[in-house]
mmCIF file of N, CA and C in Angstrom:
data_model
loop_
_atom_site.group_PDB
_atom_site.id
_atom_site.type_symbol
_atom_site.label_atom_id
_atom_site.label_comp_id
_atom_site.label_asym_id
_atom_site.label_seq_id
_atom_site.Cartn_x
_atom_site.Cartn_y
_atom_site.Cartn_z
ATOM 1 N N UNK T 205 -10.540 -10.978 -4.336
ATOM 2 C CA UNK T 205 -9.459 -10.560 -5.102
ATOM 3 C C UNK T 205 -8.496 -11.050 -5.028
ATOM 4 N N UNK T 206 -7.431 -10.502 -5.553
ATOM 5 C CA UNK T 206 -6.200 -10.988 -5.609
ATOM 6 C C UNK T 206 -5.370 -10.279 -4.498
ATOM 7 N N UNK T 207 -4.117 -10.763 -4.154
ATOM 8 C CA UNK T 207 -3.390 -10.025 -2.854
ATOM 9 C C UNK T 207 -3.175 -8.682 -3.445
ATOM 10 N N UNK T 208 -2.772 -8.221 -4.604
ATOM 11 C CA UNK T 208 -2.022 -7.291 -5.426
ATOM 12 C C UNK T 208 -3.404 -5.819 -5.532
ATOM 13 N N UNK T 209 -4.621 -6.401 -5.570
ATOM 14 C CA UNK T 209 -5.620 -5.748 -5.650
ATOM 15 C C UNK T 209 -5.672 -5.596 -4.035
ATOM 16 N N UNK T 210 -5.517 -6.129 -3.036
ATOM 17 C CA UNK T 210 -5.908 -5.554 -1.657
ATOM 18 C C UNK T 210 -4.739 -5.112 -0.933
ATOM 19 N N UNK T 211 -4.116 -4.537 -1.598
ATOM 20 C CA UNK T 211 -2.529 -3.870 -1.592
ATOM 21 C C UNK T 211 -2.983 -2.576 -1.860
ATOM 22 N N UNK T 212 -2.888 -2.249 -3.419
ATOM 23 C CA UNK T 212 -3.391 -1.180 -3.683
ATOM 24 C C UNK T 212 -4.942 -0.784 -2.799
ATOM 25 N N UNK T 213 -5.569 -1.416 -2.746
ATOM 26 C CA UNK T 213 -7.105 -0.978 -2.018
ATOM 27 C C UNK T 213 -6.747 -0.203 -0.482
ATOM 28 N N UNK T 214 -5.877 -1.050 -0.039
ATOM 29 C CA UNK T 214 -5.731 -0.834 1.757
ATOM 30 C C UNK T 214 -4.011 0.544 1.254
ATOM 31 N N UNK T 215 -3.267 0.763 0.778
ATOM 32 C CA UNK T 215 -2.976 2.174 0.608
ATOM 33 C C UNK T 215 -4.064 3.546 -0.047
ATOM 34 N N UNK T 216 -4.920 3.007 -0.758
ATOM 35 C CA UNK T 216 -5.951 4.083 -0.859
ATOM 36 C C UNK T 216 -6.554 4.327 0.092
ATOM 37 N N UNK T 217 -6.942 3.604 1.244
ATOM 38 C CA UNK T 217 -7.774 3.645 2.256
ATOM 39 C C UNK T 217 -6.682 4.573 3.577
ATOM 40 N N UNK T 218 -5.263 3.823 3.127
ATOM 41 C CA UNK T 218 -5.203 4.548 4.418
ATOM 42 C C UNK T 218 -4.550 6.189 4.189
ATOM 43 N N UNK T 219 -4.890 6.689 2.278
ATOM 44 C CA UNK T 219 -4.208 8.091 1.810
ATOM 45 C C UNK T 219 -5.545 8.534 2.360
ATOM 46 N N UNK T 220 -6.722 8.228 2.233
ATOM 47 C CA UNK T 220 -7.719 8.554 2.561
ATOM 48 C C UNK T 220 -7.415 9.340 3.790
ATOM 49 N N UNK T 221 -7.582 7.611 4.659
ATOM 50 C CA UNK T 221 -8.129 8.059 6.654
ATOM 51 C C UNK T 221 -6.728 9.738 7.010
ATOM 52 N N UNK T 222 -5.474 9.122 5.920
ATOM 53 C CA UNK T 222 -4.093 9.898 6.599
ATOM 54 C C UNK T 222 -4.749 11.463 5.839
ATOM 55 N N UNK T 223 -5.399 11.163 4.905
ATOM 56 C CA UNK T 223 -5.554 13.197 4.418
ATOM 57 C C UNK T 223 -4.473 13.065 3.680
ATOM 58 N N UNK T 224 -3.783 12.285 3.430
ATOM 59 C CA UNK T 224 -2.433 12.285 2.381
ATOM 60 C C UNK T 224 -3.036 11.945 0.975
ATOM 61 N N UNK T 225 -1.923 13.401 -0.653
ATOM 62 C CA UNK T 225 -1.478 12.695 -1.066
ATOM 63 C C UNK T 225 -0.952 11.520 -1.528
ATOM 64 N N UNK T 226 -0.912 11.185 -2.748
ATOM 65 C CA UNK T 226 0.354 10.384 -3.342
ATOM 66 C C UNK T 226 1.720 11.360 -3.248
ATOM 67 N N UNK T 227 1.483 12.243 -3.038
ATOM 68 C CA UNK T 227 2.724 13.386 -3.051
ATOM 69 C C UNK T 227 3.714 13.228 -1.914
ATOM 70 N N UNK T 228 2.117 13.314 -1.250
ATOM 71 C CA UNK T 228 2.520 13.651 0.852
ATOM 72 C C UNK T 228 2.522 11.992 1.164
ATOM 73 N N UNK T 229 2.225 11.407 0.483
ATOM 74 C CA UNK T 229 3.128 9.886 0.545
ATOM 75 C C UNK T 229 4.117 9.618 0.395
ATOM 76 N N UNK T 230 4.711 9.748 -1.211
ATOM 77 C CA UNK T 230 6.411 9.888 -1.565
ATOM 78 C C UNK T 230 7.256 10.858 -1.394
ATOM 79 N N UNK T 231 6.793 11.697 -0.183
ATOM 80 C CA UNK T 231 7.307 12.231 0.748
ATOM 81 C C UNK T 231 8.252 12.332 1.812
ATOM 82 N N UNK T 232 7.048 11.109 2.597
ATOM 83 C CA UNK T 232 6.850 11.253 3.625
ATOM 84 C C UNK T 232 7.524 9.226 3.889
ATOM 85 N N UNK T 233 7.258 8.950 2.563
ATOM 86 C CA UNK T 233 8.270 7.101 2.539
ATOM 87 C C UNK T 233 9.382 7.003 2.144
ATOM 88 N N UNK T 234 9.897 8.655 0.659
ATOM 89 C CA UNK T 234 10.282 8.645 -0.106
ATOM 90 C C UNK T 234 10.503 6.862 -0.998
ATOM 91 N N UNK T 235 9.091 6.277 -1.129
ATOM 92 C CA UNK T 235 8.992 6.380 -2.271
ATOM 93 C C UNK T 235 8.896 6.881 -4.022
ATOM 94 N N UNK T 236 9.657 6.225 -4.817
ATOM 95 C CA UNK T 236 9.711 7.509 -5.843
ATOM 96 C C UNK T 236 7.632 7.455 -6.683
ATOM 97 N N UNK T 237 7.429 8.693 -7.099
ATOM 98 C CA UNK T 237 5.802 8.357 -7.243
ATOM 99 C C UNK T 237 5.706 7.117 -8.426
ATOM 100 N N UNK T 238 7.012 7.907 -9.369
ATOM 101 C CA UNK T 238 6.684 6.515 -10.715
ATOM 102 C C UNK T 238 5.939 5.452 -10.183
ATOM 103 N N UNK T 239 6.808 4.827 -8.516
ATOM 104 C CA UNK T 239 6.911 3.718 -8.489
ATOM 105 C C UNK T 239 5.319 3.097 -7.977
ATOM 106 N N UNK T 240 5.144 4.326 -6.747
ATOM 107 C CA UNK T 240 3.075 4.790 -6.350
ATOM 108 C C UNK T 240 2.481 4.348 -7.802
ATOM 109 N N UNK T 241 2.854 4.916 -8.732
ATOM 110 C CA UNK T 241 1.596 5.273 -10.146
ATOM 111 C C UNK T 241 1.672 3.539 -10.206
ATOM 112 N N UNK T 242 3.080 2.873 -10.308
ATOM 113 C CA UNK T 242 3.105 1.400 -11.147
ATOM 114 C C UNK T 242 2.982 0.528 -10.879
ATOM 115 N N UNK T 243 2.742 0.279 -8.731
ATOM 116 C CA UNK T 243 1.420 -0.616 -7.924
ATOM 117 C C UNK T 243 -0.032 0.097 -7.971
ATOM 118 N N UNK T 244 -0.357 1.447 -8.232
ATOM 119 C CA UNK T 244 -2.032 1.801 -8.245
ATOM 120 C C UNK T 244 -1.956 0.938 -9.528
ATOM 121 N N UNK T 245 -1.832 1.090 -10.831
ATOM 122 C CA UNK T 245 -1.963 0.482 -12.452
ATOM 123 C C UNK T 245 -2.143 -0.605 -12.163
ATOM 124 N N UNK T 246 -0.829 -1.340 -11.415
ATOM 125 C CA UNK T 246 0.101 -2.741 -12.259
ATOM 126 C C UNK T 246 0.534 -3.071 -12.814
ATOM 127 N N UNK T 247 1.466 -2.229 -12.756
ATOM 128 C CA UNK T 247 2.742 -2.084 -13.652
ATOM 129 C C UNK T 247 3.417 -3.140 -13.205
ATOM 130 N N UNK T 248 3.735 -2.843 -11.793
ATOM 131 C CA UNK T 248 5.113 -3.531 -10.909
ATOM 132 C C UNK T 248 5.597 -5.253 -11.786
ATOM 133 N N UNK T 249 3.873 -5.347 -11.693
ATOM 134 C CA UNK T 249 4.393 -7.002 -11.810
ATOM 135 C C UNK T 249 4.008 -7.425 -10.157
ATOM 136 N N UNK T 250 4.647 -7.232 -9.143
ATOM 137 C CA UNK T 250 4.802 -8.049 -7.946
ATOM 138 C C UNK T 250 5.225 -6.498 -7.057
ATOM 139 N N UNK T 251 4.825 -6.553 -6.023
ATOM 140 C CA UNK T 251 4.900 -5.464 -4.713
ATOM 141 C C UNK T 251 6.040 -6.289 -3.964
ATOM 142 N N UNK T 252 7.748 -5.071 -3.763
ATOM 143 C CA UNK T 252 8.409 -5.840 -3.294
ATOM 144 C C UNK T 252 8.439 -5.233 -1.757
ATOM 145 N N UNK T 253 8.747 -6.713 -1.157
ATOM 146 C CA UNK T 253 8.221 -6.123 0.430
ATOM 147 C C UNK T 253 9.015 -4.902 1.466
ATOM 148 N N UNK T 254 10.493 -4.885 0.748
ATOM 149 C CA UNK T 254 10.504 -3.473 1.392
ATOM 150 C C UNK T 254 10.136 -2.116 -0.122
ATOM 151 N N UNK T 255 9.308 -2.119 0.086
ATOM 152 C CA UNK T 255 8.847 -0.899 -0.846
ATOM 153 C C UNK T 255 7.757 -0.505 0.008
ATOM 154 N N UNK T 256 7.187 -1.591 0.852
ATOM 155 C CA UNK T 256 5.511 -2.053 0.679
ATOM 156 C C UNK T 256 6.158 -1.516 2.268
ATOM 157 N N UNK T 257 7.398 -1.837 3.114
ATOM 158 C CA UNK T 257 7.541 -1.501 3.860
ATOM 159 C C UNK T 257 7.751 0.093 4.125
ATOM 160 N N UNK T 258 8.369 0.716 3.129
ATOM 161 C CA UNK T 258 8.677 2.114 3.252
ATOM 162 C C UNK T 258 7.766 2.585 3.096
ATOM 163 N N UNK T 259 6.220 2.214 2.782
ATOM 164 C CA UNK T 259 5.018 2.672 2.469
ATOM 165 C C UNK T 259 4.511 2.774 3.842
ATOM 166 N N UNK T 260 5.275 2.072 4.488
ATOM 167 C CA UNK T 260 4.210 1.810 5.584
ATOM 168 C C UNK T 260 4.624 3.062 6.854
ATOM 169 N N UNK T 261 6.481 3.529 6.362
ATOM 170 C CA UNK T 261 6.783 3.997 7.063
ATOM 171 C C UNK T 261 5.967 5.986 6.771
ATOM 172 N N UNK T 262 6.174 5.426 6.012
ATOM 173 C CA UNK T 262 5.194 6.874 5.019
ATOM 174 C C UNK T 262 3.968 7.121 6.083
ATOM 175 N N UNK T 263 3.405 6.267 6.273
ATOM 176 C CA UNK T 263 2.015 6.355 7.345
ATOM 177 C C UNK T 263 2.424 6.201 8.587
ATOM 178 N N UNK T 264 3.476 5.849 9.069
ATOM 179 C CA UNK T 264 3.921 5.764 10.283
ATOM 180 C C UNK T 264 3.350 4.798 10.971
ATOM 181 N N UNK T 265 2.669 3.716 10.439
ATOM 182 C CA UNK T 265 2.532 1.778 10.740
ATOM 183 C C UNK T 265 3.310 1.363 10.549
ATOM 184 N N UNK T 266 3.159 -0.274 10.973
ATOM 185 C CA UNK T 266 3.867 -1.338 11.090
ATOM 186 C C UNK T 266 3.408 -2.346 10.172
ATOM 187 N N UNK T 267 4.145 -2.942 9.623
ATOM 188 C CA UNK T 267 3.581 -3.498 8.249
ATOM 189 C C UNK T 267 2.413 -4.508 9.043
ATOM 190 N N UNK T 268 2.196 -5.185 10.462
ATOM 191 C CA UNK T 268 0.989 -5.152 11.465
ATOM 192 C C UNK T 268 0.267 -4.874 11.287
ATOM 193 N N UNK T 269 0.016 -3.350 10.866
ATOM 194 C CA UNK T 269 -1.306 -2.819 11.204
ATOM 195 C C UNK T 269 -1.160 -3.047 9.909
ATOM 196 N N UNK T 270 -1.091 -2.728 8.564
ATOM 197 C CA UNK T 270 -0.963 -2.346 6.853
ATOM 198 C C UNK T 270 -1.980 -3.550 6.390
ATOM 199 N N UNK T 271 -1.908 -4.790 7.275
ATOM 200 C CA UNK T 271 -1.936 -6.216 7.442
ATOM 201 C C UNK T 271 -3.141 -6.204 8.385
ATOM 202 N N UNK T 272 -3.570 -5.843 8.924
ATOM 203 C CA UNK T 272 -5.086 -6.508 9.782
ATOM 204 C C UNK T 272 -5.857 -5.177 9.105
ATOM 205 N N UNK T 273 -6.381 -5.602 8.320
ATOM 206 C CA UNK T 273 -7.453 -5.085 7.585
ATOM 207 C C UNK T 273 -8.505 -6.036 7.045
ATOM 208 N N UNK T 274 -9.215 -6.363 7.324
ATOM 209 C CA UNK T 274 -10.980 -6.818 6.408
ATOM 210 C C UNK T 274 -10.437 -7.692 5.232
ATOM 211 N N UNK T 275 -9.371 -6.354 3.866
ATOM 212 C CA UNK T 275 -9.358 -7.036 2.887
ATOM 213 C C UNK T 275 -8.320 -8.245 2.953
ATOM 214 N N UNK T 276 -7.056 -8.371 3.835
ATOM 215 C CA UNK T 276 -6.508 -9.416 4.352
ATOM 216 C C UNK T 276 -6.676 -10.501 4.810
ATOM 217 N N UNK T 277 -8.408 -10.871 5.377
ATOM 218 C CA UNK T 277 -8.321 -11.805 5.806
ATOM 219 C C UNK T 277 -8.073 -13.324 4.176
ATOM 220 N N UNK T 278 -8.483 -14.386 5.114
ATOM 221 C CA UNK T 278 -7.980 -15.689 4.089
ATOM 222 C C UNK T 278 -9.183 -15.847 3.018
ATOM 223 N N UNK T 279 -10.652 -15.656 3.248
ATOM 224 C CA UNK T 279 -11.656 -16.058 2.907
ATOM 225 C C UNK T 279 -11.942 -14.282 1.847
ATOM 226 N N UNK T 280 -10.879 -13.834 1.555
ATOM 227 C CA UNK T 280 -10.759 -12.399 0.518
ATOM 228 C C UNK T 280 -10.582 -12.744 -0.458
ATOM 229 N N UNK T 281 -8.908 -13.500 -0.250
ATOM 230 C CA UNK T 281 -8.102 -13.917 -1.074
ATOM 231 C C UNK T 281 -8.162 -14.658 -2.051
ATOM 232 N N UNK T 282 -7.790 -14.307 -3.464
ATOM 233 C CA UNK T 282 -8.544 -15.353 -4.394
ATOM 234 C C UNK T 282 -6.882 -15.630 -5.044
ATOM 235 N N UNK T 283 -5.875 -16.308 -4.300
ATOM 236 C CA UNK T 283 -5.631 -16.721 -5.147
ATOM 237 C C UNK T 283 -4.399 -17.756 -5.208
#
């Protein structure tokens, strides 16, 4: 899978794990709902690191925790 797809899946996983809606994530992170929707629908082209940082803040995790998922193993990323 592409890195962008892994990031989208990870955000969706964390929303489920933390029982958060996209609206909850917006409120917790400050990342606009339109940006979250653009990321999910792959309209943004690439995800800015600062945006991902604020998303992680909304989940109350570090970037390191975000990327500590099997989704990001080298053999799973095809770019």
